[in-house]
JSON list of C-alpha atoms and ligand atoms in Angstrom, two decimals:
[
{"chain": "Z", "resi": 1, "resn": "MET", "atom": "CA", "xyz": [-31.31, 22.41, 74.82]},
{"chain": "Z", "resi": 2, "resn": "ALA", "atom": "CA", "xyz": [-30.82, 24.26, 71.57]},
{"chain": "Z", "resi": 3, "resn": "GLN", "atom": "CA", "xyz": [-27.23, 24.98, 72.40]},
{"chain": "Z", "resi": 4, "resn": "TRP", "atom": "CA", "xyz": [-26.71, 21.20, 73.04]},
{"chain": "Z", "resi": 5, "resn": "VAL", "atom": "CA", "xyz": [-28.12, 20.49, 69.65]},
{"chain": "Z", "resi": 6, "resn": "MET", "atom": "CA", "xyz": [-26.00, 23.23, 68.04]},
{"chain": "Z", "resi": 7, "resn": "ASP", "atom": "CA", "xyz": [-22.76, 21.99, 69.60]},
{"chain": "Z", "resi": 8, "resn": "ALA", "atom": "CA", "xyz": [-23.37, 18.61, 67.99]},
{"chain": "Z", "resi": 9, "resn": "ALA", "atom": "CA", "xyz": [-24.58, 20.15, 64.76]},
{"chain": "Z", "resi": 10, "resn": "VAL", "atom": "CA", "xyz": [-21.43, 22.38, 64.13]},
{"chain": "Z", "resi": 11, "resn": "LYS", "atom": "CA", "xyz": [-19.12, 19.39, 64.38]},
{"chain": "Z", "resi": 12, "resn": "ARG", "atom": "CA", "xyz": [-20.75, 17.97, 61.10]},
{"chain": "Z", "resi": 13, "resn": "SER", "atom": "CA", "xyz": [-19.41, 18.71, 57.68]},
{"chain": "Z", "resi": 14, "resn": "ASP", "atom": "CA", "xyz": [-22.43, 17.78, 55.58]},
{"chain": "Z", "resi": 15, "resn": "ALA", "atom": "CA", "xyz": [-24.36, 20.92, 56.34]},
{"chain": "Z", "resi": 16, "resn": "THR", "atom": "CA", "xyz": [-24.19, 24.20, 57.96]},
{"chain": "Z", "resi": 17, "resn": "PHE", "atom": "CA", "xyz": [-26.22, 25.18, 60.84]},
{"chain": "Z", "resi": 18, "resn": "GLU", "atom": "CA", "xyz": [-27.80, 28.24, 62.61]},
{"chain": "Z", "resi": 19, "resn": "LEU", "atom": "CA", "xyz": [-29.38, 28.75, 65.95]},
{"chain": "Z", "resi": 20, "resn": "ILE", "atom": "CA", "xyz": [-32.70, 30.68, 65.74]},
{"chain": "Z", "resi": 21, "resn": "ASP", "atom": "CA", "xyz": [-33.69, 31.52, 69.01]},
{"chain": "Z", "resi": 22, "resn": "LEU", "atom": "CA", "xyz": [-37.32, 33.04, 69.01]},
{"chain": "Z", "resi": 23, "resn": "VAL", "atom": "CA", "xyz": [-36.34, 35.51, 71.68]},
{"chain": "Z", "resi": 24, "resn": "ASP", "atom": "CA", "xyz": [-34.54, 37.15, 69.05]},
{"chain": "Z", "resi": 25, "resn": "TYR", "atom": "CA", "xyz": [-37.68, 37.32, 66.60]},
{"chain": "Z", "resi": 26, "resn": "PRO", "atom": "CA", "xyz": [-40.37, 38.77, 68.97]},
{"chain": "Z", "resi": 27, "resn": "LEU", "atom": "CA", "xyz": [-43.39, 38.46, 66.73]},
{"chain": "Z", "resi": 28, "resn": "PRO", "atom": "CA", "xyz": [-46.81, 39.65, 67.88]},
{"chain": "Z", "resi": 29, "resn": "HIS", "atom": "CA", "xyz": [-49.70, 37.48, 67.92]},
{"chain": "Z", "resi": 30, "resn": "LEU", "atom": "CA", "xyz": [-50.32, 36.55, 64.43]},
{"chain": "Z", "resi": 31, "resn": "ASP", "atom": "CA", "xyz": [-51.59, 39.75, 62.69]},
{"chain": "Z", "resi": 32, "resn": "GLU", "atom": "CA", "xyz": [-51.49, 39.24, 58.96]},
{"chain": "Z", "resi": 33, "resn": "PRO", "atom": "CA", "xyz": [-54.74, 39.95, 57.27]},
{"chain": "Z", "resi": 34, "resn": "LEU", "atom": "CA", "xyz": [-54.50, 37.10, 54.84]},
{"chain": "Z", "resi": 35, "resn": "PRO", "atom": "CA", "xyz": [-53.81, 33.22, 55.47]},
{"chain": "Z", "resi": 36, "resn": "PRO", "atom": "CA", "xyz": [-49.92, 32.79, 54.94]},
{"chain": "Z", "resi": 37, "resn": "ALA", "atom": "CA", "xyz": [-50.68, 30.11, 52.26]},
{"chain": "Z", "resi": 38, "resn": "MET", "atom": "CA", "xyz": [-51.61, 33.03, 50.04]},
{"chain": "Z", "resi": 39, "resn": "GLY", "atom": "CA", "xyz": [-48.11, 34.30, 49.99]},
{"chain": "Z", "resi": 40, "resn": "LYS", "atom": "CA", "xyz": [-48.89, 37.93, 50.48]},
{"chain": "Z", "resi": 41, "resn": "TYR", "atom": "CA", "xyz": [-47.14, 38.81, 53.62]},
{"chain": "Z", "resi": 42, "resn": "GLN", "atom": "CA", "xyz": [-48.11, 42.67, 54.52]},
{"chain": "Z", "resi": 43, "resn": "ASN", "atom": "CA", "xyz": [-46.13, 43.26, 57.86]},
{"chain": "Z", "resi": 44, "resn": "ALA", "atom": "CA", "xyz": [-42.41, 44.14, 57.91]},
{"chain": "Z", "resi": 45, "resn": "HIS", "atom": "CA", "xyz": [-41.98, 41.76, 60.81]},
{"chain": "Z", "resi": 46, "resn": "THR", "atom": "CA", "xyz": [-43.73, 38.84, 58.80]},
{"chain": "Z", "resi": 47, "resn": "GLN", "atom": "CA", "xyz": [-41.45, 39.63, 55.79]},
{"chain": "Z", "resi": 48, "resn": "ASP", "atom": "CA", "xyz": [-38.33, 39.59, 57.98]},
{"chain": "Z", "resi": 49, "resn": "TRP", "atom": "CA", "xyz": [-39.28, 36.31, 59.59]},
{"chain": "Z", "resi": 50, "resn": "ALA", "atom": "CA", "xyz": [-40.01, 34.86, 56.13]},
{"chain": "Z", "resi": 51, "resn": "ALA", "atom": "CA", "xyz": [-36.61, 35.99, 54.96]},
{"chain": "Z", "resi": 52, "resn": "THR", "atom": "CA", "xyz": [-34.91, 34.30, 57.74]},
{"chain": "Z", "resi": 53, "resn": "ILE", "atom": "CA", "xyz": [-36.81, 30.96, 57.53]},
{"chain": "Z", "resi": 54, "resn": "GLY", "atom": "CA", "xyz": [-36.55, 30.98, 53.67]},
{"chain": "Z", "resi": 55, "resn": "ARG", "atom": "CA", "xyz": [-32.79, 30.73, 53.82]},
{"chain": "Z", "resi": 56, "resn": "PHE", "atom": "CA", "xyz": [-32.92, 27.11, 55.40]},
{"chain": "Z", "resi": 57, "resn": "ASP", "atom": "CA", "xyz": [-33.22, 23.75, 53.69]},
{"chain": "Z", "resi": 58, "resn": "GLY", "atom": "CA", "xyz": [-34.37, 22.09, 56.90]},
{"chain": "Z", "resi": 59, "resn": "PHE", "atom": "CA", "xyz": [-34.93, 22.49, 60.53]},
{"chain": "Z", "resi": 60, "resn": "VAL", "atom": "CA", "xyz": [-34.41, 20.96, 63.99]},
{"chain": "Z", "resi": 61, "resn": "PHE", "atom": "CA", "xyz": [-37.36, 22.40, 66.17]},
{"chain": "Z", "resi": 62, "resn": "VAL", "atom": "CA", "xyz": [-36.46, 22.38, 70.00]},
{"chain": "Z", "resi": 63, "resn": "THR", "atom": "CA", "xyz": [-39.75, 22.49, 71.89]},
{"chain": "Z", "resi": 64, "resn": "PRO", "atom": "CA", "xyz": [-40.83, 22.04, 75.49]},
{"chain": "Z", "resi": 65, "resn": "GLU", "atom": "CA", "xyz": [-44.02, 20.26, 76.22]},
{"chain": "Z", "resi": 66, "resn": "TYR", "atom": "CA", "xyz": [-46.95, 22.69, 77.36]},
{"chain": "Z", "resi": 67, "resn": "ASN", "atom": "CA", "xyz": [-50.35, 21.17, 78.16]},
{"chain": "Z", "resi": 68, "resn": "HIS", "atom": "CA", "xyz": [-49.57, 18.22, 75.89]},
{"chain": "Z", "resi": 69, "resn": "SER", "atom": "CA", "xyz": [-48.63, 20.26, 72.96]},
{"chain": "Z", "resi": 70, "resn": "THR", "atom": "CA", "xyz": [-45.75, 22.72, 71.87]},
{"chain": "Z", "resi": 71, "resn": "SER", "atom": "CA", "xyz": [-45.20, 26.27, 73.03]},
{"chain": "Z", "resi": 72, "resn": "GLY", "atom": "CA", "xyz": [-47.70, 28.98, 72.02]},
{"chain": "Z", "resi": 73, "resn": "VAL", "atom": "CA", "xyz": [-44.56, 31.09, 70.94]},
{"chain": "Z", "resi": 74, "resn": "LEU", "atom": "CA", "xyz": [-43.41, 28.45, 68.57]},
{"chain": "Z", "resi": 75, "resn": "LYS", "atom": "CA", "xyz": [-46.88, 27.71, 67.19]},
{"chain": "Z", "resi": 76, "resn": "ASN", "atom": "CA", "xyz": [-47.29, 31.30, 66.45]},
{"chain": "Z", "resi": 77, "resn": "ALA", "atom": "CA", "xyz": [-43.91, 31.64, 64.77]},
{"chain": "Z", "resi": 78, "resn": "ILE", "atom": "CA", "xyz": [-44.83, 28.64, 62.66]},
{"chain": "Z", "resi": 79, "resn": "ASP", "atom": "CA", "xyz": [-48.15, 29.99, 61.65]},
{"chain": "Z", "resi": 80, "resn": "TYR", "atom": "CA", "xyz": [-46.98, 33.28, 60.26]},
{"chain": "Z", "resi": 81, "resn": "LEU", "atom": "CA", "xyz": [-45.48, 31.52, 57.19]},
{"chain": "Z", "resi": 82, "resn": "PHE", "atom": "CA", "xyz": [-46.36, 28.85, 54.65]},
{"chain": "Z", "resi": 83, "resn": "ALA", "atom": "CA", "xyz": [-43.90, 28.45, 51.46]},
{"chain": "Z", "resi": 84, "resn": "GLU", "atom": "CA", "xyz": [-40.95, 29.09, 53.61]},
{"chain": "Z", "resi": 85, "resn": "TRP", "atom": "CA", "xyz": [-41.56, 25.78, 55.43]},
{"chain": "Z", "resi": 86, "resn": "ASN", "atom": "CA", "xyz": [-42.63, 23.76, 52.26]},
{"chain": "Z", "resi": 87, "resn": "ASN", "atom": "CA", "xyz": [-40.64, 20.78, 51.10]},
{"chain": "Z", "resi": 88, "resn": "LYS", "atom": "CA", "xyz": [-38.09, 21.19, 53.88]},
{"chain": "Z", "resi": 89, "resn": "ALA", "atom": "CA", "xyz": [-37.09, 18.36, 56.51]},
{"chain": "Z", "resi": 90, "resn": "LEU", "atom": "CA", "xyz": [-37.93, 18.67, 60.22]},
{"chain": "Z", "resi": 91, "resn": "GLY", "atom": "CA", "xyz": [-36.33, 17.06, 63.06]},
{"chain": "Z", "resi": 92, "resn": "ILE", "atom": "CA", "xyz": [-37.83, 17.36, 66.54]},
{"chain": "Z", "resi": 93, "resn": "VAL", "atom": "CA", "xyz": [-36.04, 17.62, 69.90]},
{"chain": "Z", "resi": 94, "resn": "SER", "atom": "CA", "xyz": [-38.62, 17.62, 72.69]},
{"chain": "Z", "resi": 95, "resn": "TYR", "atom": "CA", "xyz": [-38.57, 17.77, 76.40]},
{"chain": "Z", "resi": 96, "resn": "GLY", "atom": "CA", "xyz": [-40.97, 17.22, 79.18]},
{"chain": "Z", "resi": 97, "resn": "THR", "atom": "CA", "xyz": [-41.90, 14.59, 81.76]},
{"chain": "Z", "resi": 98, "resn": "VAL", "atom": "CA", "xyz": [-42.40, 11.93, 79.00]},
{"chain": "Z", "resi": 99, "resn": "GLY", "atom": "CA", "xyz": [-39.72, 13.61, 76.78]},
{"chain": "Z", "resi": 100, "resn": "GLY", "atom": "CA", "xyz": [-42.12, 16.04, 75.41]},
{"chain": "Z", "resi": 101, "resn": "ALA", "atom": "CA", "xyz": [-43.54, 13.09, 73.27]},
{"chain": "Z", "resi": 102, "resn": "ARG", "atom": "CA", "xyz": [-47.00, 14.57, 72.82]},
{"chain": "Z", "resi": 103, "resn": "ALA", "atom": "CA", "xyz": [-45.58, 17.90, 71.82]},
{"chain": "Z", "resi": 104, "resn": "ALA", "atom": "CA", "xyz": [-43.60, 16.25, 69.22]},
{"chain": "Z", "resi": 105, "resn": "GLU", "atom": "CA", "xyz": [-46.57, 14.45, 67.83]},
{"chain": "Z", "resi": 106, "resn": "HIS", "atom": "CA", "xyz": [-48.49, 17.50, 67.73]},
{"chain": "Z", "resi": 107, "resn": "LEU", "atom": "CA", "xyz": [-45.71, 19.05, 65.60]},
{"chain": "Z", "resi": 108, "resn": "ARG", "atom": "CA", "xyz": [-45.86, 16.28, 63.17]},
{"chain": "Z", "resi": 109, "resn": "LEU", "atom": "CA", "xyz": [-49.59, 16.90, 62.53]},
{"chain": "Z", "resi": 110, "resn": "ILE", "atom": "CA", "xyz": [-48.66, 20.67, 61.95]},
{"chain": "Z", "resi": 111, "resn": "ALA", "atom": "CA", "xyz": [-45.78, 19.57, 59.78]},
{"chain": "Z", "resi": 112, "resn": "GLY", "atom": "CA", "xyz": [-48.17, 17.67, 57.45]},
{"chain": "Z", "resi": 113, "resn": "GLU", "atom": "CA", "xyz": [-50.13, 20.67, 56.78]},
{"chain": "Z", "resi": 114, "resn": "LEU", "atom": "CA", "xyz": [-46.86, 22.89, 56.05]},
{"chain": "Z", "resi": 115, "resn": "LYS", "atom": "CA", "xyz": [-45.63, 20.05, 53.62]},
{"chain": "Z", "resi": 116, "resn": "MET", "atom": "CA", "xyz": [-42.67, 19.44, 55.90]},
{"chain": "Z", "resi": 117, "resn": "ALA", "atom": "CA", "xyz": [-41.06, 16.10, 55.93]},
{"chain": "Z", "resi": 118, "resn": "ASP", "atom": "CA", "xyz": [-40.63, 15.17, 59.61]},
{"chain": "Z", "resi": 119, "resn": "VAL", "atom": "CA", "xyz": [-38.09, 12.62, 60.20]},
{"chain": "Z", "resi": 120, "resn": "ARG", "atom": "CA", "xyz": [-38.56, 9.36, 62.22]},
{"chain": "Z", "resi": 121, "resn": "THR", "atom": "CA", "xyz": [-36.00, 10.12, 64.92]},
{"chain": "Z", "resi": 122, "resn": "ASN", "atom": "CA", "xyz": [-37.28, 12.21, 67.88]},
{"chain": "Z", "resi": 123, "resn": "VAL", "atom": "CA", "xyz": [-34.96, 13.24, 70.72]},
{"chain": "Z", "resi": 124, "resn": "ALA", "atom": "CA", "xyz": [-37.09, 12.84, 73.58]},
{"chain": "Z", "resi": 125, "resn": "LEU", "atom": "CA", "xyz": [-35.51, 14.37, 76.72]},
{"chain": "Z", "resi": 126, "resn": "SER", "atom": "CA", "xyz": [-37.09, 13.37, 79.94]},
{"chain": "Z", "resi": 127, "resn": "LEU", "atom": "CA", "xyz": [-37.16, 15.87, 82.83]},
{"chain": "Z", "resi": 128, "resn": "PHE", "atom": "CA", "xyz": [-36.45, 13.03, 85.15]},
{"chain": "Z", "resi": 129, "resn": "ALA", "atom": "CA", "xyz": [-33.72, 11.12, 83.44]},
{"chain": "Z", "resi": 130, "resn": "ASP", "atom": "CA", "xyz": [-31.98, 13.82, 81.25]},
{"chain": "Z", "resi": 131, "resn": "PHE", "atom": "CA", "xyz": [-32.20, 16.82, 83.48]},
{"chain": "Z", "resi": 132, "resn": "GLN", "atom": "CA", "xyz": [-30.63, 17.76, 86.93]},
{"chain": "Z", "resi": 133, "resn": "ASN", "atom": "CA", "xyz": [-33.29, 19.35, 89.30]},
{"chain": "Z", "resi": 134, "resn": "PHE", "atom": "CA", "xyz": [-35.62, 19.46, 86.48]},
{"chain": "Z", "resi": 135, "resn": "SER", "atom": "CA", "xyz": [-33.95, 22.32, 85.01]},
{"chain": "Z", "resi": 136, "resn": "GLU", "atom": "CA", "xyz": [-30.28, 21.71, 84.09]},
{"chain": "Z", "resi": 137, "resn": "LEU", "atom": "CA", "xyz": [-29.70, 19.58, 80.91]},
{"chain": "Z", "resi": 138, "resn": "ALA", "atom": "CA", "xyz": [-27.82, 16.38, 81.71]},
{"chain": "Z", "resi": 139, "resn": "PRO", "atom": "CA", "xyz": [-28.71, 14.01, 78.83]},
{"chain": "Z", "resi": 140, "resn": "GLY", "atom": "CA", "xyz": [-28.20, 10.28, 78.96]},
{"chain": "Z", "resi": 141, "resn": "GLU", "atom": "CA", "xyz": [-25.39, 8.87, 77.03]},
{"chain": "Z", "resi": 142, "resn": "HIS", "atom": "CA", "xyz": [-27.59, 7.41, 74.29]},
{"chain": "Z", "resi": 143, "resn": "GLN", "atom": "CA", "xyz": [-29.20, 10.83, 73.51]},
{"chain": "Z", "resi": 144, "resn": "ALA", "atom": "CA", "xyz": [-26.04, 12.05, 71.63]},
{"chain": "Z", "resi": 145, "resn": "GLN", "atom": "CA", "xyz": [-26.31, 9.16, 69.32]},
{"chain": "Z", "resi": 146, "resn": "THR", "atom": "CA", "xyz": [-30.13, 9.69, 68.88]},
{"chain": "Z", "resi": 147, "resn": "LEU", "atom": "CA", "xyz": [-29.56, 13.41, 67.95]},
{"chain": "Z", "resi": 148, "resn": "GLU", "atom": "CA", "xyz": [-26.73, 12.36, 65.34]},
{"chain": "Z", "resi": 149, "resn": "THR", "atom": "CA", "xyz": [-29.25, 9.97, 63.85]},
{"chain": "Z", "resi": 150, "resn": "LEU", "atom": "CA", "xyz": [-32.08, 12.74, 63.77]},
{"chain": "Z", "resi": 151, "resn": "LEU", "atom": "CA", "xyz": [-29.40, 15.18, 62.06]},
{"chain": "Z", "resi": 152, "resn": "ASP", "atom": "CA", "xyz": [-28.28, 12.51, 59.68]},
{"chain": "Z", "resi": 153, "resn": "GLU", "atom": "CA", "xyz": [-31.95, 12.19, 58.73]},
{"chain": "Z", "resi": 154, "resn": "VAL", "atom": "CA", "xyz": [-32.69, 15.83, 58.46]},
{"chain": "Z", "resi": 155, "resn": "VAL", "atom": "CA", "xyz": [-29.69, 16.37, 56.27]},
{"chain": "Z", "resi": 156, "resn": "ALA", "atom": "CA", "xyz": [-30.62, 13.49, 54.04]},
{"chain": "Z", "resi": 157, "resn": "TRP", "atom": "CA", "xyz": [-34.14, 14.42, 53.58]},
{"chain": "Z", "resi": 158, "resn": "SER", "atom": "CA", "xyz": [-33.32, 18.26, 53.10]},
{"chain": "Z", "resi": 159, "resn": "THR", "atom": "CA", "xyz": [-30.99, 17.14, 50.36]},
{"chain": "Z", "resi": 160, "resn": "ALA", "atom": "CA", "xyz": [-33.43, 14.76, 48.58]},
{"chain": "Z", "resi": 161, "resn": "LEU", "atom": "CA", "xyz": [-36.16, 17.62, 48.73]},
{"chain": "Z", "resi": 162, "resn": "ALA", "atom": "CA", "xyz": [-33.98, 20.18, 46.80]},
{"chain": "Z", "resi": 163, "resn": "PRO", "atom": "CA", "xyz": [-35.65, 19.55, 43.43]},
{"chain": "Z", "resi": 164, "resn": "LEU", "atom": "CA", "xyz": [-39.06, 20.08, 44.79]},
{"chain": "Z", "resi": 165, "resn": "ARG", "atom": "CA", "xyz": [-37.87, 23.51, 46.38]},
{"chain": "Z", "resi": 166, "resn": "GLN", "atom": "CA", "xyz": [-36.44, 24.53, 43.13]},
{"chain": "Z", "resi": 167, "resn": "ALA", "atom": "CA", "xyz": [-39.55, 23.78, 41.19]},
{"chain": "W", "resi": 1, "resn": "FMN", "atom": "C1", "xyz": [-47.85, 25.96, 80.95]},
{"chain": "W", "resi": 1, "resn": "FMN", "atom": "C2", "xyz": [-47.10, 24.73, 81.24]},
{"chain": "W", "resi": 1, "resn": "FMN", "atom": "C3", "xyz": [-47.66, 23.70, 80.88]},
{"chain": "W", "resi": 1, "resn": "FMN", "atom": "C4", "xyz": [-46.84, 22.44, 80.95]},
{"chain": "W", "resi": 1, "resn": "FMN", "atom": "N1", "xyz": [-47.41, 21.16, 80.62]},
{"chain": "W", "resi": 1, "resn": "FMN", "atom": "C5", "xyz": [-46.84, 20.11, 80.55]},
{"chain": "W", "resi": 1, "resn": "FMN", "atom": "C6", "xyz": [-47.29, 18.97, 79.90]},
{"chain": "W", "resi": 1, "resn": "FMN", "atom": "O1", "xyz": [-48.21, 18.76, 79.47]},
{"chain": "W", "resi": 1, "resn": "FMN", "atom": "N2", "xyz": [-46.46, 17.88, 79.95]},
{"chain": "W", "resi": 1, "resn": "FMN", "atom": "C7", "xyz": [-45.11, 17.87, 80.39]},
{"chain": "W", "resi": 1, "resn": "FMN", "atom": "O2", "xyz": [-44.46, 16.95, 80.36]},
{"chain": "W", "resi": 1, "resn": "FMN", "atom": "N3", "xyz": [-44.67, 18.95, 80.92]},
{"chain": "W", "resi": 1, "resn": "FMN", "atom": "C8", "xyz": [-45.49, 20.23, 81.00]},
{"chain": "W", "resi": 1, "resn": "FMN", "atom": "N4", "xyz": [-44.94, 21.25, 81.69]},
{"chain": "W", "resi": 1, "resn": "FMN", "atom": "C9", "xyz": [-43.64, 21.26, 82.25]},
{"chain": "W", "resi": 1, "resn": "FMN", "atom": "C10", "xyz": [-42.65, 21.78, 81.26]},
{"chain": "W", "resi": 1, "resn": "FMN", "atom": "O3", "xyz": [-42.39, 20.64, 80.17]},
{"chain": "W", "resi": 1, "resn": "FMN", "atom": "C11", "xyz": [-41.20, 21.99, 81.90]},
{"chain": "W", "resi": 1, "resn": "FMN", "atom": "O4", "xyz": [-41.60, 22.79, 82.95]},
{"chain": "W", "resi": 1, "resn": "FMN", "atom": "C12", "xyz": [-40.12, 22.39, 81.02]},
{"chain": "W", "resi": 1, "resn": "FMN", "atom": "O5", "xyz": [-38.98, 22.49, 81.80]},
{"chain": "W", "resi": 1, "resn": "FMN", "atom": "C13", "xyz": [-40.58, 23.79, 80.56]},
{"chain": "W", "resi": 1, "resn": "FMN", "atom": "O6", "xyz": [-39.49, 24.21, 79.63]},
{"chain": "W", "resi": 1, "resn": "FMN", "atom": "P1", "xyz": [-39.00, 25.67, 79.57]},
{"chain": "W", "resi": 1, "resn": "FMN", "atom": "O7", "xyz": [-38.34, 26.09, 80.82]},
{"chain": "W", "resi": 1, "resn": "FMN", "atom": "O8", "xyz": [-38.14, 25.90, 78.30]},
{"chain": "W", "resi": 1, "resn": "FMN", "atom": "O9", "xyz": [-40.26, 26.49, 79.26]},
{"chain": "W", "resi": 1, "resn": "FMN", "atom": "C14", "xyz": [-45.69, 22.43, 81.50]},
{"chain": "W", "resi": 1, "resn": "FMN", "atom": "C15", "xyz": [-45.06, 23.67, 81.94]},
{"chain": "W", "resi": 1, "resn": "FMN", "atom": "C16", "xyz": [-45.88, 24.82, 81.82]},
{"chain": "W", "resi": 1, "resn": "FMN", "atom": "C17", "xyz": [-45.15, 25.97, 82.16]}
]
């Protein structure tokens, strides 16, 4: 899924995109002594993760739906940081039996707490309609256009929020 998003994103000329795979950032269960909003990250793995996320102006989270929410791994990675997410745009690409819709809505609640601007458009990939054998991505034709709209919105809001990030 993430590669499908990336393949569309890199064709654009209005922003540059990178794929961050959490497999490459194996964070332990959150182990910082202080809440992230205090901005005093003590562990090297947290500081590295903060440096990675801090470089970006906006995000597209690609999430499965597990028990009507996002994955524990993504939630843990989100929870590590605070300021690095603030005043940045967020688009959500979700997948599950009903397009991962409940995972996406949960992420919107989390985004509010992190001062992220979650865009309206959600690419919701159905395990029944947009996959073969529930495992190989074969998105319906309309999904590519929905993804373009999502990326339009993420770039627009990332750009609009730049003054707040600089403040
Ligand atoms: C622990 C677990 C819970 C799941 N819960 C849901 C769910 O609540 N709703 C849903 O639509 N699919 C659910 N599924 C199905 C997953 O969305 C589906 O298996 C998806 O392909 C998993 O993506 P992944 O292979 O990237 O982990 C669940 C799967 C797992 C492993």
